[in-house]
XYZ file of C-alpha atoms in Angstrom:
322
model
C -16.662 -1.137 -26.805
C -16.065 -2.542 -23.322
C -12.321 -1.893 -23.624
C -12.962 1.755 -24.544
C -15.379 2.153 -21.641
C -12.835 0.694 -19.194
C -10.116 3.043 -20.433
C -12.393 6.053 -20.170
C -13.380 5.005 -16.649
C -9.709 4.633 -15.730
C -8.900 8.113 -17.027
C -11.815 9.568 -15.075
C -10.679 7.757 -11.943
C -7.135 9.088 -12.318
C -8.463 12.625 -12.807
C -10.692 12.261 -9.747
C -7.766 10.961 -7.717
C -5.615 13.879 -8.862
C -8.375 16.265 -7.805
C -8.439 14.742 -4.308
C -4.629 14.867 -4.175
C -4.703 18.535 -5.115
C -7.367 19.207 -2.479
C -5.423 17.420 0.268
C -2.328 19.500 -0.505
C -4.179 22.792 -1.049
C -6.127 22.430 2.191
C -2.827 22.332 4.103
C -0.828 24.634 1.861
C -0.063 27.396 4.380
C 0.815 24.858 7.058
C 2.954 22.902 4.585
C 4.886 26.016 3.544
C 5.452 26.844 7.213
C 6.633 23.279 7.847
C 9.028 23.275 4.921
C 10.508 26.603 5.989
C 11.638 24.975 9.233
C 13.564 22.227 7.433
C 16.570 22.162 5.159
C 16.137 21.208 1.513
C 18.632 18.402 2.033
C 16.406 16.828 4.686
C 13.277 17.264 2.554
C 14.872 15.751 -0.561
C 16.290 12.857 1.454
C 12.891 12.216 3.076
C 11.218 12.277 -0.333
C 13.800 9.812 -1.688
C 13.214 7.463 1.259
C 9.458 7.635 0.633
C 9.926 6.842 -3.064
C 12.138 3.885 -2.180
C 9.542 2.616 0.289
C 6.796 2.751 -2.347
C 8.957 0.859 -4.845
C 9.869 -1.840 -2.338
C 6.198 -2.382 -1.500
C 5.505 -2.873 -5.199
C 8.030 -5.698 -5.176
C 6.178 -7.302 -2.280
C 2.949 -7.272 -4.293
C 4.879 -8.676 -7.271
C 5.972 -11.655 -5.138
C 2.366 -12.533 -4.322
C 1.174 -12.086 -7.900
C 3.968 -14.297 -9.205
C 3.369 -16.826 -6.454
C -0.244 -17.153 -7.560
C 0.820 -17.895 -11.127
C 1.215 -14.530 -12.878
C 4.838 -13.336 -12.689
C 5.181 -9.903 -14.265
C 8.302 -7.868 -15.032
C 9.200 -5.056 -12.652
C 8.357 -2.450 -15.304
C 4.800 -3.747 -15.636
C 4.373 -3.921 -11.870
C 5.662 -0.355 -11.532
C 3.194 0.943 -14.120
C 0.179 -0.917 -12.753
C 0.835 -0.143 -9.104
C 1.964 3.430 -9.717
C -1.213 4.391 -11.543
C -3.720 2.307 -9.592
C -2.497 3.509 -6.190
C -3.848 6.967 -6.948
C -7.219 5.367 -6.251
C -6.467 5.387 -2.519
C -7.040 9.142 -2.543
C -10.646 8.626 -3.603
C -12.960 8.004 -0.609
C -13.863 4.350 -0.191
C -10.458 2.665 -0.659
C -11.814 0.191 -3.246
C -10.877 2.206 -6.325
C -7.208 1.285 -6.181
C -8.197 -2.397 -6.206
C -10.661 -1.955 -9.079
C -8.112 -0.080 -11.189
C -5.393 -2.600 -10.403
C -7.553 -5.542 -11.463
C -8.465 -3.855 -14.737
C -4.856 -2.936 -15.508
C -3.573 -6.443 -14.814
C -6.102 -7.726 -17.371
C -3.910 -6.060 -20.009
C -1.245 -8.614 -19.049
C -3.685 -11.531 -19.162
C -3.801 -11.865 -15.384
C -7.055 -13.486 -14.241
C -9.040 -11.166 -11.933
C -9.000 -13.687 -9.094
C -5.178 -13.685 -9.063
C -5.026 -9.894 -9.043
C -7.646 -9.719 -6.306
C -5.912 -12.394 -4.250
C -2.454 -10.864 -4.554
C -3.752 -7.428 -3.577
C -5.591 -8.777 -0.537
C -2.417 -10.592 0.488
C -0.315 -7.450 0.048
C -2.747 -5.354 2.103
C -2.917 -7.961 4.866
C 0.862 -8.285 4.920
C 1.511 -4.541 5.075
C -1.045 -4.166 7.887
C 0.261 -7.106 9.898
C 3.903 -6.134 9.430
C 3.116 -2.498 10.213
C 1.516 -3.440 13.509
C 4.385 -5.819 14.229
C 6.936 -3.066 13.582
C 4.981 -0.690 15.849
C 4.643 -3.382 18.511
C 8.404 -3.961 18.527
C 9.557 -0.337 18.416
C 6.983 1.748 20.302
C 6.374 0.090 23.698
C 9.970 0.833 24.680
C 10.021 4.383 23.302
C 6.508 5.863 23.545
C 4.293 5.927 26.601
C 1.601 7.747 24.598
C 1.417 4.942 22.057
C 1.143 2.313 24.776
C -1.706 4.157 26.454
C -3.767 5.153 23.407
C -3.138 2.361 20.879
C -2.464 -0.680 23.066
C -5.287 -2.636 21.433
C -3.618 -2.398 18.021
C -0.443 -3.969 19.399
C -2.475 -7.023 20.420
C -3.531 -7.517 16.809
C 0.037 -7.787 15.483
C 0.820 -11.419 16.462
C -2.666 -12.538 15.459
C -2.389 -10.970 12.009
C 1.076 -12.432 11.460
C -0.272 -15.891 12.286
C -3.107 -15.347 9.808
C -0.516 -14.882 7.030
C 0.290 -18.612 7.138
C -0.261 -20.014 3.604
C -2.872 -22.561 4.702
C -5.002 -19.915 6.393
C -4.472 -17.510 3.501
C -5.464 -20.103 0.885
C -8.632 -20.991 2.777
C -9.573 -17.319 3.263
C -8.987 -16.389 -0.384
C -10.933 -19.426 -1.540
C -13.858 -18.402 0.644
C -13.797 -14.792 -0.605
C -13.645 -15.881 -4.244
C -16.536 -18.264 -3.667
C -18.598 -15.463 -2.139
C -18.029 -13.188 -5.147
C -18.607 -16.144 -7.501
C -15.165 -16.278 -9.036
C -13.199 -19.414 -9.911
C -10.868 -20.648 -7.160
C -7.138 -20.027 -7.413
C -5.219 -22.611 -9.418
C -2.586 -22.917 -6.701
C -2.046 -21.617 -3.175
C 0.659 -19.158 -2.257
C 3.735 -20.887 -0.847
C 5.540 -20.233 2.407
C 8.668 -19.138 0.499
C 6.672 -16.544 -1.448
C 5.023 -15.303 1.752
C 8.364 -14.904 3.503
C 9.887 -13.020 0.568
C 6.892 -10.689 0.440
C 7.125 -10.112 4.191
C 10.813 -9.284 3.750
C 10.052 -6.632 1.103
C 7.227 -5.250 3.229
C 9.338 -4.915 6.367
C 12.074 -3.241 4.316
C 9.443 -0.801 3.103
C 8.453 0.003 6.691
C 12.105 0.625 7.537
C 12.430 3.038 4.606
C 9.292 4.906 5.683
C 10.795 4.990 9.163
C 13.914 6.632 7.712
C 11.624 9.115 5.952
C 9.961 10.021 9.269
C 13.239 10.093 11.217
C 14.781 12.539 8.718
C 11.848 14.900 9.233
C 11.969 14.518 13.016
C 15.698 15.182 13.019
C 15.176 18.276 10.846
C 12.879 19.902 13.442
C 15.166 19.347 16.405
C 14.451 15.793 17.485
C 17.347 13.811 18.920
C 18.146 10.823 21.072
C 19.266 7.270 20.409
C 15.701 5.993 20.397
C 14.403 8.487 17.817
C 14.912 6.235 14.740
C 12.904 3.462 16.414
C 10.235 5.873 17.609
C 9.920 7.444 14.148
C 9.624 4.054 12.451
C 7.016 2.769 14.883
C 5.131 6.057 14.833
C 4.764 6.047 11.059
C 3.800 2.362 10.963
C 1.125 2.855 13.615
C -0.131 6.067 11.985
C -0.363 4.427 8.557
C -2.380 1.494 9.900
C -4.650 3.869 11.826
C -5.246 5.870 8.652
C -5.938 2.715 6.683
C -8.554 1.564 9.181
C -10.486 4.821 8.707
C -12.242 3.558 5.602
C -13.855 6.772 4.395
C -10.859 9.113 4.681
C -8.982 9.307 1.336
C -5.394 8.242 1.866
C -6.036 8.078 5.611
C -5.889 11.874 5.766
C -6.528 13.235 9.244
C -6.301 9.929 11.101
C -2.686 9.320 10.061
C -1.612 12.831 11.054
C -3.431 12.592 14.391
C -1.773 9.303 15.342
C 1.663 10.504 14.224
C 1.311 13.678 16.261
C 0.228 11.825 19.401
C 3.142 9.393 19.290
C 5.818 11.972 18.433
C 4.694 14.704 20.854
C 6.704 13.537 23.905
C 9.930 13.249 21.879
C 9.910 16.465 19.813
C 9.908 20.192 20.623
C 6.522 21.878 21.043
C 4.694 22.174 17.736
C 7.222 20.005 15.881
C 5.076 16.822 15.643
C 2.407 18.670 13.652
C 5.115 20.032 11.358
C 6.457 16.511 10.777
C 2.970 15.101 10.128
C 2.127 17.781 7.561
C 5.513 17.585 5.835
C 5.252 13.799 5.646
C 1.764 13.967 4.122
C 2.811 16.455 1.438
C 6.059 14.661 0.584
C 4.434 11.232 0.311
C 1.604 12.657 -1.785
C 4.278 14.132 -4.048
C 5.978 10.718 -4.123
C 2.730 9.057 -5.221
C 2.304 11.655 -7.973
C 5.906 11.265 -9.153
C 5.551 7.488 -9.309
C 2.233 7.781 -11.161
C 3.735 10.253 -13.612
C 6.709 7.988 -14.291
C 4.345 5.024 -14.671
C 2.258 6.891 -17.252
C 5.398 7.753 -19.223
C 6.401 4.085 -19.354
C 3.382 3.146 -21.450
C 1.902 -0.306 -21.691
C 4.209 -3.305 -21.617
C 3.612 -6.682 -23.186
C 2.838 -9.695 -20.984
C 5.903 -11.464 -19.674
C 6.564 -15.148 -20.381
C 4.440 -17.500 -18.401
C 1.614 -15.004 -17.921
C -0.680 -16.428 -20.543
C -4.091 -17.181 -19.081
C -5.188 -20.802 -18.909
C -7.250 -21.914 -21.853
C -11.008 -22.131 -21.519
C -10.807 -25.895 -21.921
C -8.358 -26.160 -19.024
C -10.437 -23.856 -16.859
C -13.568 -25.838 -17.581
C -11.758 -29.104 -16.953
C -10.215 -27.976 -13.699
C -12.985 -25.773 -12.329
C -16.449 -26.718 -13.601
C -17.897 -23.376 -12.637
C -19.397 -20.551 -14.612
C -16.792 -18.313 -16.206
C -16.568 -14.794 -14.863
C -16.794 -11.722 -17.102
């Protein structure tokens, strides 16, 4: 009965997320059509492909953390879980993607604390690396970014330091204790952290290519444009993420992107880029989710079997979670 209820809830969540996706696109439809008319189809398709590649690479970063915590899953399973659960970010509150992801990883016998821990690590890594990318690329290319978002640049080195495995293990242990879940069986290693950071930074580069292609399509030029576009998107994404209520960071991301790109693009072009980017990346999320649904459920990979109750009781004499 519980399994049926969870599946029904998941379907309802996906439908709700699709409704918010449709609303976000429909609310900007006229502006999006106008934006697309100013760009070639080659540029739009290439930008969409770069966005899809960035999403896939970020999935691999999450996979590194999940495997490092003791639940290695095949790429196909990771693609399905992440592709479907990430629709939850379009629902106000930003917790629905996490809830869906935890429930879907249960199908592969992943303990909830590992799924929770790996997701928190992935979010922290993408935020820290995003700010680091912006801190490296924007101060030399954007006066507007330095003046309006200087305080975010100061967070970058601090957040990168906080990704050290010892600090991460202590923080996750504290969070799991607060929510009354068993502690993790093993901490994440430095090698796993570095590999995940590598995938995450590659993802930021691909999203930078996505933004640069759009900027180039509306008349942007200059040797510094690729760096500006990469830093602008990274900063805009983090700004959108920090606005907790806005689904998918809508509004905040576009505002930050427009501010940073305004000095480098023709008049009106930054808004065009921001709208085109939003629509294309929403389409990318929907394409990934659709492909993930077509894959169907996969069986747990080797080594993903949950620890036996006897082992859990012997190692962690705490009350078992639901």
